[in-house]
Amino acid sequence: MKRIILAALAFTLTAQAQQKPGDPKMKPYIDGLMARMTPEEKIGQLNLVSVGFDVTGPVVSKDVDANIRKGLVGGVFNTYTPIAVRKLQEMALKESRLHIPLMFGYDVIHGHRTIFPIPLGLSASWDLKAIEQSARIAAEESTADGLDWVFSPMVDIARDARWGRISEGAGEDPYLGSQIARAMVRGYQGPTNDLTNSTSVMACLKHFALYGAAEAGRDYNTTDMSRQRMYNEYMPPYKAAIDAGVGSVMSSFNDINGTPATANKWLMTDLLRKQWGYQGFVVTDYTAINEMMEHGLGTETQVSALALNAGIDQDMVGEVFLKHAAENLKSGAVSKAQLDAACRRILEAKYKLGLFQDPYRKVSQERAASTLMKPEFIAAARDIARKSLVLLKNERSALPLKKTGSIALIGPLANRQRDVIGSWSGAGDWKQAVSVEQGLRAAAPSLKITYAKGANIADDAQMLERLNAHGGDLDLDKRASEDMIREAVQVAQAADVVVAVVGESQGMTGEAASRADIGLPGQQLALLKALKATGKPLVLVLMNGRPLALPWENQNADAILETWFAGTQAGNAIADVLFGDYNPSGKITATFPVAVGQVPIYYNHKNTGRPYAGVKLDKYKSRYLDVPNEPLYPFGFGLSYTTFTYGKPTLSKATIGPAETLTVSVTVQNTGSADGEEVAQLYLRDMVGSSSRPVSELKGFQKIMLKKGESKTLTFRLAPDALKFYNNDLKFAAEPGDFQVLVGGNSRDVQMAAFRLAAQ
Ligand code: BGC
């Protein structure tokens, strides 16, 4: 008990400080409305349905149609465009008894029509302004297309590259993840958080909680975790989004220490509402209540009661509340107060969106036409995509490429438009996306570019069948692999440089796309080996939604550019970097392993009692026999066409008191031959604690531009909270003793300074 109260204290303080007074007219308005609602109509608000549409408008099943008219639908998702939305909204407003407007949601994850890099790529920019801008543009487009609500940001910390949804989040770090969560909420909901603004869209924090910790990286799998780890390592981004005023929260599919999130009262009520002070509503993930029958929690009637009692307000697709809430009310399994609370939260969200004043939120075809994919948005997509690209290797001056001479453009992803916009690409139209080949040709008209496919992305028939059954469009080149490789080698031999665009198809990451082998799929590695044998400079352009294990590629390629799935403008952005028109500055936010067997691998791990210190024959150490402990590329790593040198950090004081802020200064110099941007990162190590502490934790970063030869002294401020952590009693406090400050351009290559935290 004591533990929970202490933790509650720490978490509540900030939540209360951030709460703004609401609109005083909201409560009486909703009281008045609810006084007129029947229990069925209240239950109806708890029902979120999916309605697809075609060119003629929404495709409404008889059931949904009838339910909207009866006031049994609270919200709709998967319907957008002014015409389609208006048609359903009119049905609710004109034909239902109380004329309560519907709320329209959609999976806008990294852009609505203009598609930005997948979130893992966006996070690699470490550019909070750019990330906020991507969400702002998504808000402008989605609201112009009739939407009120987006199912983003996804802030699940993920340390397991096997999990396909690592692509949808900001990687492995709680500090960076929290900053990005805040930036996304601000971008969607607007800088003043006024959802009545017709260009603001309500964000949805997901997936609450710990969805990224699925056992073995298999989607939807169990999560079992100590509270201490939760609070220190997984909860901060959720908390940051709550503090930023996110309007809604989505429950996750997984169970947490034995209780599915969707039935988890501790999570949804005690932590989220009572401790963090969250006042919005919670929607389930897709049929998550029904799925609790599979989790073994009881009948549909029982799981319906469990969810409502836990603090869930809206049921996505499952219609479990619709079917069972009335009988649960009758039997006393749920109370009227619980139903009223859930209904009120949904109505409040609609009120905050201004739907009771203007249910159409100024939607019109004219507005849509002048907003969607407008030139400024496309220009921003190109710029933001460039910022997300990460140069992982560059030797023998392989990059930048010259715009003259000839290149062999090889690989199954080189001309793919569908793949570059990634999975969960909103209402993005891949036909408007720029492939790598298109981008290169546009940027260098005098360069001779010869293309050969060289390999299929994958040729495992079963995998292809599975991917294609769910929206993939992977065609299998039926030629024998040797023939495809032979053709590619011939093309390579005739060119100055080989640019091989390899990786995953977009459908190999995202939801339900876990992989146990995280190397290049199919015959792509065999292709690269044959290309290497030509002796031509080999440049890899990677396209993928997760860290891949690429030891051979890292050793043998001359240059490697990680491009993720970079969105509508991918090809142009990639060309900008390959030709040196833009100097790359992205840094990875999830550790790349050498082998899948190292996973989960993350930089902020704890030490063991037997850390391996490099003595080869030291047997009883924490290590593998067959692979190193070290990753292929550490968290925060990324190169530039120039080089940066860090001085030793200097500290304002050698000893600080508990209420003091430490100032850390470090000089960074551009020591190379090009202007460039660098992400300077500051990590902290707490040397001795009442429980074991991570070997390093990110506590600050600055993205700076330095002209060649220029140096700048950066200042970081470590406020008292930066030294605190949740200890074994879940008390958030700093512990006196020695600390190290580590500063550098990634989590591995750092310079150190030490200080002491005094007790008084
Ligand atoms: C996903 C969510 C998504 C929802 C609605 C679920 O399967 O887990 O992230 O928002 O579907 O499409």
PDB file of C-alpha atoms in Angstrom, residues 17-122:
ATOM      1  CA  ALA A  17       0.249  21.083 -12.134  1.00  0.00           C
ATOM      2  CA  GLN A  18      -0.667  20.685 -15.800  1.00  0.00           C
ATOM      3  CA  GLN A  19      -4.433  20.549 -15.427  1.00  0.00           C
ATOM      4  CA  LYS A  20      -6.194  23.490 -16.975  1.00  0.00           C
ATOM      5  CA  PRO A  21      -9.622  24.642 -15.893  1.00  0.00           C
ATOM      6  CA  GLY A  22     -12.219  23.335 -18.310  1.00  0.00           C
ATOM      7  CA  ASP A  23     -15.132  25.091 -19.978  1.00  0.00           C
ATOM      8  CA  PRO A  24     -17.654  25.831 -17.165  1.00  0.00           C
ATOM      9  CA  LYS A  25     -20.548  25.319 -19.587  1.00  0.00           C
ATOM     10  CA  MET A  26     -19.563  21.753 -20.384  1.00  0.00           C
ATOM     11  CA  LYS A  27     -20.852  20.067 -17.244  1.00  0.00           C
ATOM     12  CA  PRO A  28     -24.339  21.584 -17.236  1.00  0.00           C
ATOM     13  CA  TYR A  29     -24.654  20.915 -20.955  1.00  0.00           C
ATOM     14  CA  ILE A  30     -23.773  17.256 -20.559  1.00  0.00           C
ATOM     15  CA  ASP A  31     -25.884  16.907 -17.395  1.00  0.00           C
ATOM     16  CA  GLY A  32     -28.849  18.197 -19.364  1.00  0.00           C
ATOM     17  CA  LEU A  33     -28.229  15.850 -22.249  1.00  0.00           C
ATOM     18  CA  MET A  34     -27.676  12.802 -20.068  1.00  0.00           C
ATOM     19  CA  ALA A  35     -30.862  13.495 -18.141  1.00  0.00           C
ATOM     20  CA  ARG A  36     -32.729  12.877 -21.369  1.00  0.00           C
ATOM     21  CA  MET A  37     -30.850   9.726 -22.384  1.00  0.00           C
ATOM     22  CA  THR A  38     -32.177   6.212 -21.893  1.00  0.00           C
ATOM     23  CA  PRO A  39     -29.740   3.578 -20.615  1.00  0.00           C
ATOM     24  CA  GLU A  40     -29.669   2.147 -24.171  1.00  0.00           C
ATOM     25  CA  GLU A  41     -28.672   5.502 -25.622  1.00  0.00           C
ATOM     26  CA  LYS A  42     -25.935   5.837 -23.022  1.00  0.00           C
ATOM     27  CA  ILE A  43     -24.649   2.388 -23.948  1.00  0.00           C
ATOM     28  CA  GLY A  44     -24.799   3.470 -27.590  1.00  0.00           C
ATOM     29  CA  GLN A  45     -22.194   6.170 -26.956  1.00  0.00           C
ATOM     30  CA  LEU A  46     -19.862   3.406 -25.815  1.00  0.00           C
ATOM     31  CA  ASN A  47     -20.029   1.772 -29.221  1.00  0.00           C
ATOM     32  CA  LEU A  48     -17.373   2.530 -31.849  1.00  0.00           C
ATOM     33  CA  VAL A  49     -18.006   0.959 -35.248  1.00  0.00           C
ATOM     34  CA  SER A  50     -15.857   0.566 -38.323  1.00  0.00           C
ATOM     35  CA  VAL A  51     -17.490   1.703 -41.558  1.00  0.00           C
ATOM     36  CA  GLY A  52     -15.531   1.491 -44.773  1.00  0.00           C
ATOM     37  CA  PHE A  53     -16.531   3.431 -47.868  1.00  0.00           C
ATOM     38  CA  ASP A  54     -16.218   3.508 -51.603  1.00  0.00           C
ATOM     39  CA  VAL A  55     -16.506   6.324 -54.162  1.00  0.00           C
ATOM     40  CA  THR A  56     -20.234   6.651 -53.573  1.00  0.00           C
ATOM     41  CA  GLY A  57     -19.853   7.155 -49.843  1.00  0.00           C
ATOM     42  CA  PRO A  58     -19.911   5.011 -46.727  1.00  0.00           C
ATOM     43  CA  VAL A  59     -20.757   1.373 -47.126  1.00  0.00           C
ATOM     44  CA  VAL A  60     -23.110   1.054 -44.197  1.00  0.00           C
ATOM     45  CA  SER A  61     -24.392  -2.321 -43.251  1.00  0.00           C
ATOM     46  CA  LYS A  62     -28.090  -2.512 -42.380  1.00  0.00           C
ATOM     47  CA  ASP A  63     -27.142  -2.985 -38.779  1.00  0.00           C
ATOM     48  CA  VAL A  64     -24.904   0.040 -38.480  1.00  0.00           C
ATOM     49  CA  ASP A  65     -27.398   2.143 -40.355  1.00  0.00           C
ATOM     50  CA  ALA A  66     -30.200   1.109 -38.024  1.00  0.00           C
ATOM     51  CA  ASN A  67     -28.028   1.519 -34.962  1.00  0.00           C
ATOM     52  CA  ILE A  68     -27.027   5.070 -35.880  1.00  0.00           C
ATOM     53  CA  ARG A  69     -30.701   5.938 -36.237  1.00  0.00           C
ATOM     54  CA  LYS A  70     -31.465   4.378 -32.853  1.00  0.00           C
ATOM     55  CA  GLY A  71     -28.674   6.332 -31.180  1.00  0.00           C
ATOM     56  CA  LEU A  72     -26.661   3.174 -30.595  1.00  0.00           C
ATOM     57  CA  VAL A  73     -23.408   4.361 -32.176  1.00  0.00           C
ATOM     58  CA  GLY A  74     -21.034   6.791 -30.478  1.00  0.00           C
ATOM     59  CA  GLY A  75     -18.321   6.947 -33.076  1.00  0.00           C
ATOM     60  CA  VAL A  76     -17.216   5.656 -36.436  1.00  0.00           C
ATOM     61  CA  PHE A  77     -13.785   4.904 -37.807  1.00  0.00           C
ATOM     62  CA  ASN A  78     -12.416   4.096 -41.230  1.00  0.00           C
ATOM     63  CA  THR A  79     -14.748   6.622 -42.896  1.00  0.00           C
ATOM     64  CA  TYR A  80     -13.319   9.888 -44.198  1.00  0.00           C
ATOM     65  CA  THR A  81     -13.803  12.458 -46.984  1.00  0.00           C
ATOM     66  CA  PRO A  82     -16.283  15.300 -46.550  1.00  0.00           C
ATOM     67  CA  ILE A  83     -19.021  13.516 -48.487  1.00  0.00           C
ATOM     68  CA  ALA A  84     -18.817  10.207 -46.665  1.00  0.00           C
ATOM     69  CA  VAL A  85     -18.558  11.772 -43.233  1.00  0.00           C
ATOM     70  CA  ARG A  86     -21.406  14.187 -43.877  1.00  0.00           C
ATOM     71  CA  LYS A  87     -23.689  11.380 -44.959  1.00  0.00           C
ATOM     72  CA  LEU A  88     -23.269   9.478 -41.698  1.00  0.00           C
ATOM     73  CA  GLN A  89     -23.269  12.587 -39.544  1.00  0.00           C
ATOM     74  CA  GLU A  90     -26.553  13.683 -41.097  1.00  0.00           C
ATOM     75  CA  MET A  91     -28.033  10.309 -40.337  1.00  0.00           C
ATOM     76  CA  ALA A  92     -27.138  10.695 -36.670  1.00  0.00           C
ATOM     77  CA  LEU A  93     -28.199  14.324 -36.438  1.00  0.00           C
ATOM     78  CA  LYS A  94     -31.440  14.120 -38.326  1.00  0.00           C
ATOM     79  CA  GLU A  95     -32.663  10.620 -37.663  1.00  0.00           C
ATOM     80  CA  SER A  96     -31.630   9.747 -34.114  1.00  0.00           C
ATOM     81  CA  ARG A  97     -33.876  10.809 -31.227  1.00  0.00           C
ATOM     82  CA  LEU A  98     -31.379  13.042 -29.404  1.00  0.00           C
ATOM     83  CA  HIS A  99     -29.381  14.189 -32.459  1.00  0.00           C
ATOM     84  CA  ILE A 100     -26.044  13.486 -30.793  1.00  0.00           C
ATOM     85  CA  PRO A 101     -23.214  13.902 -33.300  1.00  0.00           C
ATOM     86  CA  LEU A 102     -20.914  11.014 -34.138  1.00  0.00           C
ATOM     87  CA  MET A 103     -17.164  11.278 -33.725  1.00  0.00           C
ATOM     88  CA  PHE A 104     -14.990  10.154 -36.672  1.00  0.00           C
ATOM     89  CA  GLY A 105     -11.656   8.429 -36.091  1.00  0.00           C
ATOM     90  CA  TYR A 106      -8.965   6.881 -38.256  1.00  0.00           C
ATOM     91  CA  ASP A 107      -5.513   5.368 -38.111  1.00  0.00           C
ATOM     92  CA  VAL A 108      -3.493   8.390 -39.087  1.00  0.00           C
ATOM     93  CA  ILE A 109      -0.110   7.211 -37.892  1.00  0.00           C
ATOM     94  CA  HIS A 110       2.559   8.994 -39.937  1.00  0.00           C
ATOM     95  CA  GLY A 111       0.517  11.301 -42.078  1.00  0.00           C
ATOM     96  CA  HIS A 112      -2.972  11.230 -43.546  1.00  0.00           C
ATOM     97  CA  ARG A 113      -2.639  11.876 -47.307  1.00  0.00           C
ATOM     98  CA  THR A 114       0.880  13.296 -47.299  1.00  0.00           C
ATOM     99  CA  ILE A 115       2.838  10.457 -45.785  1.00  0.00           C
ATOM    100  CA  PHE A 116       5.896  11.012 -43.616  1.00  0.00           C
ATOM    101  CA  PRO A 117       8.491   8.410 -42.613  1.00  0.00           C
ATOM    102  CA  ILE A 118       7.265   5.626 -40.366  1.00  0.00           C
ATOM    103  CA  PRO A 119       7.419   6.687 -36.714  1.00  0.00           C
ATOM    104  CA  LEU A 120      10.648   4.773 -36.049  1.00  0.00           C
ATOM    105  CA  GLY A 121      12.184   6.781 -38.893  1.00  0.00           C
ATOM    106  CA  LEU A 122      10.694  10.056 -37.662  1.00  0.00           C
TER     107      LEU A 122
END
